[in-house]
GROMACS .gro file of C-alpha atoms in nm:
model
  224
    1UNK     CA    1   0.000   0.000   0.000
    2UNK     CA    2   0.288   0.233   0.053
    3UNK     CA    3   0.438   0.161  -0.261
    4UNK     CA    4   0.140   0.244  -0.405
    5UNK     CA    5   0.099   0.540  -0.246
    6UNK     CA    6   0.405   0.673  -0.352
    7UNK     CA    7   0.366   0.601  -0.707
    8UNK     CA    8   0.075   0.808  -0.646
    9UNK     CA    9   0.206   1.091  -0.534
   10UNK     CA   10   0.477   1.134  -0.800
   11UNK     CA   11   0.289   1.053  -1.094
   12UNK     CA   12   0.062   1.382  -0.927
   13UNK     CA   13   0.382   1.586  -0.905
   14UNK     CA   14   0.500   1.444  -1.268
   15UNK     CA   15   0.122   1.575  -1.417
   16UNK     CA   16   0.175   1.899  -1.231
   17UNK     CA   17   0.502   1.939  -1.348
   18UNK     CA   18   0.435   1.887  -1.709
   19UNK     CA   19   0.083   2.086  -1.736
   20UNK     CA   20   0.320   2.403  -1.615
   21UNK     CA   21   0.493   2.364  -1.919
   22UNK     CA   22   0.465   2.577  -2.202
   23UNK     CA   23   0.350   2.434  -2.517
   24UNK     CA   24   0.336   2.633  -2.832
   25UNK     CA   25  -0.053   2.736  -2.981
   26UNK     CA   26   0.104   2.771  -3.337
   27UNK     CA   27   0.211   2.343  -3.390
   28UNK     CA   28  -0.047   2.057  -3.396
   29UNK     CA   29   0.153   1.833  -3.148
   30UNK     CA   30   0.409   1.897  -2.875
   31UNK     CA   31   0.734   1.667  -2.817
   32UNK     CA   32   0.650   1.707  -2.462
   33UNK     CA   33   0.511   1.423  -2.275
   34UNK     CA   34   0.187   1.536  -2.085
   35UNK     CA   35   0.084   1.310  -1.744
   36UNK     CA   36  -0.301   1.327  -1.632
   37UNK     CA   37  -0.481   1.127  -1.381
   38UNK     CA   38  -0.828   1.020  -1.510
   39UNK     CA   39  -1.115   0.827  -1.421
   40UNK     CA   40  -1.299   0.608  -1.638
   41UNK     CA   41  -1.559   0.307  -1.698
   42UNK     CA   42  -1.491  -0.046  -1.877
   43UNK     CA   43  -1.689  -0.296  -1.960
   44UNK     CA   44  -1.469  -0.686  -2.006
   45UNK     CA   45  -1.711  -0.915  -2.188
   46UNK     CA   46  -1.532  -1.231  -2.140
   47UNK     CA   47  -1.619  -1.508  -2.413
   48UNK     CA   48  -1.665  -1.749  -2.157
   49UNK     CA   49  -1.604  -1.914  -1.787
   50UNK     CA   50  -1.536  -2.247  -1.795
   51UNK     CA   51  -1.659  -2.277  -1.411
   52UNK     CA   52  -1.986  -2.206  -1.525
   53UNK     CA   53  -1.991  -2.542  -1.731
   54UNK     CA   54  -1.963  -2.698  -1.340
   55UNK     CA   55  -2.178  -2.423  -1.242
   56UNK     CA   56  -2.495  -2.530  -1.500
   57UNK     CA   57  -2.451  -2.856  -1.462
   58UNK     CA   58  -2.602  -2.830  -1.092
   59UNK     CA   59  -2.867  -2.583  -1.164
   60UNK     CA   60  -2.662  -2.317  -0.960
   61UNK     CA   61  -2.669  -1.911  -1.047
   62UNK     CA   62  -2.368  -1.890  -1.333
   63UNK     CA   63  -2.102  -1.616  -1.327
   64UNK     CA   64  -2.176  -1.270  -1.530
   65UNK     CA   65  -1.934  -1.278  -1.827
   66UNK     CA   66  -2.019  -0.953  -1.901
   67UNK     CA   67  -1.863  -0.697  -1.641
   68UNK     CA   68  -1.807  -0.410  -1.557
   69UNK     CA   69  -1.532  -0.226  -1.371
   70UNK     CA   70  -1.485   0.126  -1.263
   71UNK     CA   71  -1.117   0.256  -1.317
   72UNK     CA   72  -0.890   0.520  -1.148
   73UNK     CA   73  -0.530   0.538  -1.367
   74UNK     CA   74  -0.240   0.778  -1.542
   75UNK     CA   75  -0.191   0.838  -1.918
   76UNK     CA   76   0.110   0.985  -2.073
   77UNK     CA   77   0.062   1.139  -2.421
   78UNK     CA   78   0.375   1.237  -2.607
   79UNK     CA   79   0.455   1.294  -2.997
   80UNK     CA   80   0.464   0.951  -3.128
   81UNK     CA   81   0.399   0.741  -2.828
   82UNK     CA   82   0.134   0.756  -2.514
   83UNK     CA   83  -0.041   0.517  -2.306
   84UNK     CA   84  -0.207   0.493  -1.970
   85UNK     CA   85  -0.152   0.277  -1.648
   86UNK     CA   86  -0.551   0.233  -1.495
   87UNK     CA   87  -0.650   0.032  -1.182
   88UNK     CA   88  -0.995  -0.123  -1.186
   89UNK     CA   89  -1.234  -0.259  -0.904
   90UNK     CA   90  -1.520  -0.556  -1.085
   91UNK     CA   91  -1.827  -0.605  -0.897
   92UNK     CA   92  -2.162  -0.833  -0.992
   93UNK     CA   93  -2.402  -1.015  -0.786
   94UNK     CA   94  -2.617  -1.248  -1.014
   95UNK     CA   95  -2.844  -1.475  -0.828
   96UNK     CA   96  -3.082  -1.757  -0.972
   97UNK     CA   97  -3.371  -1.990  -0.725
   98UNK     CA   98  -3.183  -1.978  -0.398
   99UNK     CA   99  -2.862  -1.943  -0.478
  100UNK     CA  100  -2.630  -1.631  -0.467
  101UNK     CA  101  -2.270  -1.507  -0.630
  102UNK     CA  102  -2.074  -1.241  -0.568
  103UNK     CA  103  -1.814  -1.151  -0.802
  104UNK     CA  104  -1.550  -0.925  -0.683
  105UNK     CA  105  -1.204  -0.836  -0.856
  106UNK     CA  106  -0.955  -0.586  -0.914
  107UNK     CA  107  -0.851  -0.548  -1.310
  108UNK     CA  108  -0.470  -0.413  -1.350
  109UNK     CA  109  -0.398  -0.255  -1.716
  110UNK     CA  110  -0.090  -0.095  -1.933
  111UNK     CA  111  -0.101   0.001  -2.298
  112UNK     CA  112   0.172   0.103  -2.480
  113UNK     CA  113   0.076   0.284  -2.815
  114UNK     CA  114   0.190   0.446  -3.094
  115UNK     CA  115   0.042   0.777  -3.200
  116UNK     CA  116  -0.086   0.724  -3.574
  117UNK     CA  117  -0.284   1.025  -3.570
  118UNK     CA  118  -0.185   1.346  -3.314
  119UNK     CA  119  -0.383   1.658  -3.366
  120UNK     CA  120  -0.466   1.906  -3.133
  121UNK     CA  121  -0.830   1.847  -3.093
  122UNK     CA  122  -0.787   1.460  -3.210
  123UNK     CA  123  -0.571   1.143  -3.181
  124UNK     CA  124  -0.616   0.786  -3.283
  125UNK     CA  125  -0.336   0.564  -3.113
  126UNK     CA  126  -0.259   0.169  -3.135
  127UNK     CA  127  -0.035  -0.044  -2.989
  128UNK     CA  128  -0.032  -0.369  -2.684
  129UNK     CA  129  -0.247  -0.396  -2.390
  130UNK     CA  130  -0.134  -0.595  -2.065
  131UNK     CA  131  -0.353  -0.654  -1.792
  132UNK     CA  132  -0.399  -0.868  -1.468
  133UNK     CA  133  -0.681  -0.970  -1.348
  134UNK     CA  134  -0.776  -1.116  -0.987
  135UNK     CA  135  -1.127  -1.264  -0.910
  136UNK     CA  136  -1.304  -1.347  -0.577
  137UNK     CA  137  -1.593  -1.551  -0.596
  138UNK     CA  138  -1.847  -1.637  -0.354
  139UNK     CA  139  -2.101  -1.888  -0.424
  140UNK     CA  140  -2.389  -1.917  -0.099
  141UNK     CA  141  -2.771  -1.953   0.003
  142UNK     CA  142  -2.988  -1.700   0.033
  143UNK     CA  143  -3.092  -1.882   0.337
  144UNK     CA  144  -2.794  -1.982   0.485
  145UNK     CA  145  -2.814  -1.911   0.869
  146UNK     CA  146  -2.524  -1.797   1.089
  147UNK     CA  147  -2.617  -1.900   1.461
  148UNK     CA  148  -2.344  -1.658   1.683
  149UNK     CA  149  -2.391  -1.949   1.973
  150UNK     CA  150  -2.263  -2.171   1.684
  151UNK     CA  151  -1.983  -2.066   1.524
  152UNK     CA  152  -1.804  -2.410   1.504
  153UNK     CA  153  -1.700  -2.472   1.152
  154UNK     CA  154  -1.784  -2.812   1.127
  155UNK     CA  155  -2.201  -2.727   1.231
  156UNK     CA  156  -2.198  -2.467   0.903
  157UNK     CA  157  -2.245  -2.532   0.566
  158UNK     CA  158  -2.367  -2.352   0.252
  159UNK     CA  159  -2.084  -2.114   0.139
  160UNK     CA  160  -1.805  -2.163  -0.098
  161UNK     CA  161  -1.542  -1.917  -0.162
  162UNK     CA  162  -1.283  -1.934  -0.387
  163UNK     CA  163  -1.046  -1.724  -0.611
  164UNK     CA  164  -0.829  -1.719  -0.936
  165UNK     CA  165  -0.577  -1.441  -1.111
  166UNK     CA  166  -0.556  -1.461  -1.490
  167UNK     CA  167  -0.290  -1.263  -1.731
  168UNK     CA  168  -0.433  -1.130  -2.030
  169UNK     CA  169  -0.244  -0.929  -2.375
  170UNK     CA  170  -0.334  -0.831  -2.697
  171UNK     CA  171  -0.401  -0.557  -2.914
  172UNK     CA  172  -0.556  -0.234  -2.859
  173UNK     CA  173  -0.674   0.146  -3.031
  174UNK     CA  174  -0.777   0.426  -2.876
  175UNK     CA  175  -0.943   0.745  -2.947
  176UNK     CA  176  -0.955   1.072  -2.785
  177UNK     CA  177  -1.161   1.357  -2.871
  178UNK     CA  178  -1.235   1.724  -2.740
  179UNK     CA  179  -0.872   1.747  -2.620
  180UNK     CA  180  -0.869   2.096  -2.581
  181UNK     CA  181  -1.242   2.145  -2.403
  182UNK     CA  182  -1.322   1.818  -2.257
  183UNK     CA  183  -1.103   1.533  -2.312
  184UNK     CA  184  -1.238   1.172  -2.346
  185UNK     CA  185  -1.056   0.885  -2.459
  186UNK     CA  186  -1.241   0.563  -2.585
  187UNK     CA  187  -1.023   0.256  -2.575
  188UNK     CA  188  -1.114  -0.060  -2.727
  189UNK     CA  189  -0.923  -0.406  -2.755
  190UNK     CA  190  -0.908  -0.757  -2.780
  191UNK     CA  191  -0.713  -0.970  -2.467
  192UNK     CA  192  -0.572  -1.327  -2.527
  193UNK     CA  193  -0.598  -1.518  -2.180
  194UNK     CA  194  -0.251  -1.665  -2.144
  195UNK     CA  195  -0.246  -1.837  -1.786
  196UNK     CA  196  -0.419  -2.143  -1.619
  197UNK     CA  197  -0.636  -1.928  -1.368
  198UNK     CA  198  -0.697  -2.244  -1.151
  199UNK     CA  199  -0.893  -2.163  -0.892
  200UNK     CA  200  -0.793  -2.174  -0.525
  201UNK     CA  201  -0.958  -2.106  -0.166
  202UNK     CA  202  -0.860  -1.998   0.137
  203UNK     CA  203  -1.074  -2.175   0.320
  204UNK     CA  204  -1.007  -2.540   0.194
  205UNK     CA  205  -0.875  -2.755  -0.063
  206UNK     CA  206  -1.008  -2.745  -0.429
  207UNK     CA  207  -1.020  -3.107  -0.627
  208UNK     CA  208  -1.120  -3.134  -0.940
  209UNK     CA  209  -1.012  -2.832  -1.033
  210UNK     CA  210  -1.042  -2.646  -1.395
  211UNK     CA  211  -0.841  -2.409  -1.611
  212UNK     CA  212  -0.983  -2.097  -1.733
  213UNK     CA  213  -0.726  -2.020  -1.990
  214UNK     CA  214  -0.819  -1.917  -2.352
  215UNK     CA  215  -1.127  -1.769  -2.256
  216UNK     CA  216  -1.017  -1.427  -2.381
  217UNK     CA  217  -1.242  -1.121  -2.395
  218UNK     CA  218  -1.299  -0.767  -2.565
  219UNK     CA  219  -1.243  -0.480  -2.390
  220UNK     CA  220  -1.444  -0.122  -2.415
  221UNK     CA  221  -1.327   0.186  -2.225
  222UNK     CA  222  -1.440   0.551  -2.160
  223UNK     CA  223  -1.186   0.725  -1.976
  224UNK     CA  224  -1.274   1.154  -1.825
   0.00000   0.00000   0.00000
């Protein structure tokens, strides 16, 4: 948490630092590299989960493969290259008969593009997207009971908890318009999934466990 404090703080001071800066009204582009902190939405629509096959099977309430995630990250934007550094929180709570899931996650991205088209008011950029992805997931009855004069672990029941982390790449574009009134970039892209994401638990032993990789998933971004 420090550490990421920190980065914090002097990305704020870099931003500062560079808005300061001078840049002349008579060229289409500067050569200086401009820092901004932004906040943004995204929507992941992942092709598919393959614990939901285990999921179906039993007649339980399936994962949302659609979801969204609310971002707080950096972009730099230079002559010929820019990109952006974001930090996103997932949420969704689907629920189906009696049965509940809560899907909770943090979504860690960095693109790395080159500036095809840099005017003042407009840019269109291109390049590789990296991101990390960590997912809790709860899976419970609605009517599960917790008794406070029973809280031995072997008398309770009906709550399973478990967790996976998944690396993603591929390629992505973005677009930013009003740059001069009211910036907004749209980013778009297409991520390969290119680890196992078994799932674990902290709370017990997982058997027959699956893989979740090459379930990839497209990417849409709006980004104040």
């Amino acid at each position: 948490m420090k550490k990421i404090v920190l980065a914090l703080v002097v990305l704020s001071f870099i931003k500062v630092s560079a808005q300061e800066e001078t840049q002349p009204k008579d060229t289409v582009c500067s050569s200086k590299v401009v820092v901004n902190m932004r906040l943004g939405f995204s929507v992941l629509a992942n092709n598919s989960f393959n614990l939901n096959q285990k999921l179906k099977s039993q007649n339980l309430t399936e994962l949302n493969e659609t979801l969204p995630a609310f971002m707080l990250g950096f972009e730099f934007f230079g002559e010929k290259m820019s990109g952006d550094l974001e930090f996103g929180f997932i949420y969704a709570n689907p629920d189906k008969n009696s049965v509940e899931v809560l899907q909770r996650g943090f979504d860690t991205r960095a693109r790395v593009h080159y500036n095809v088209v840099n005017q003042e008011k407009f840019a269109f950029t291109t390049g590789l997207s990296l991101a990390f992805t960590g997912n809790d997931i709860d899976i419970y009855s609605k009517s599960n009971t917790i008794d406070l004069n029973n809280l031995n672990p072997e008398t309770n029941s009906g709550h399973i908890s478990i967790r996976n982390q998944m690396f993603y790449a591929g390629p992505s574009v973005s677009v930013y318009l009003f740059r001069k009134s009211f910036p907004i970039r749209l980013n778009a892209g297409y991520e390969f999934a290119l680890t196992r994401g078994r799932y674990k638990s902290d709370f017990g032993s997982v058997i027959n466990n699956i893989n979740e990789n090459g379930n990839n998933r497209l990417v849409f971004g709006l980004v104040f």
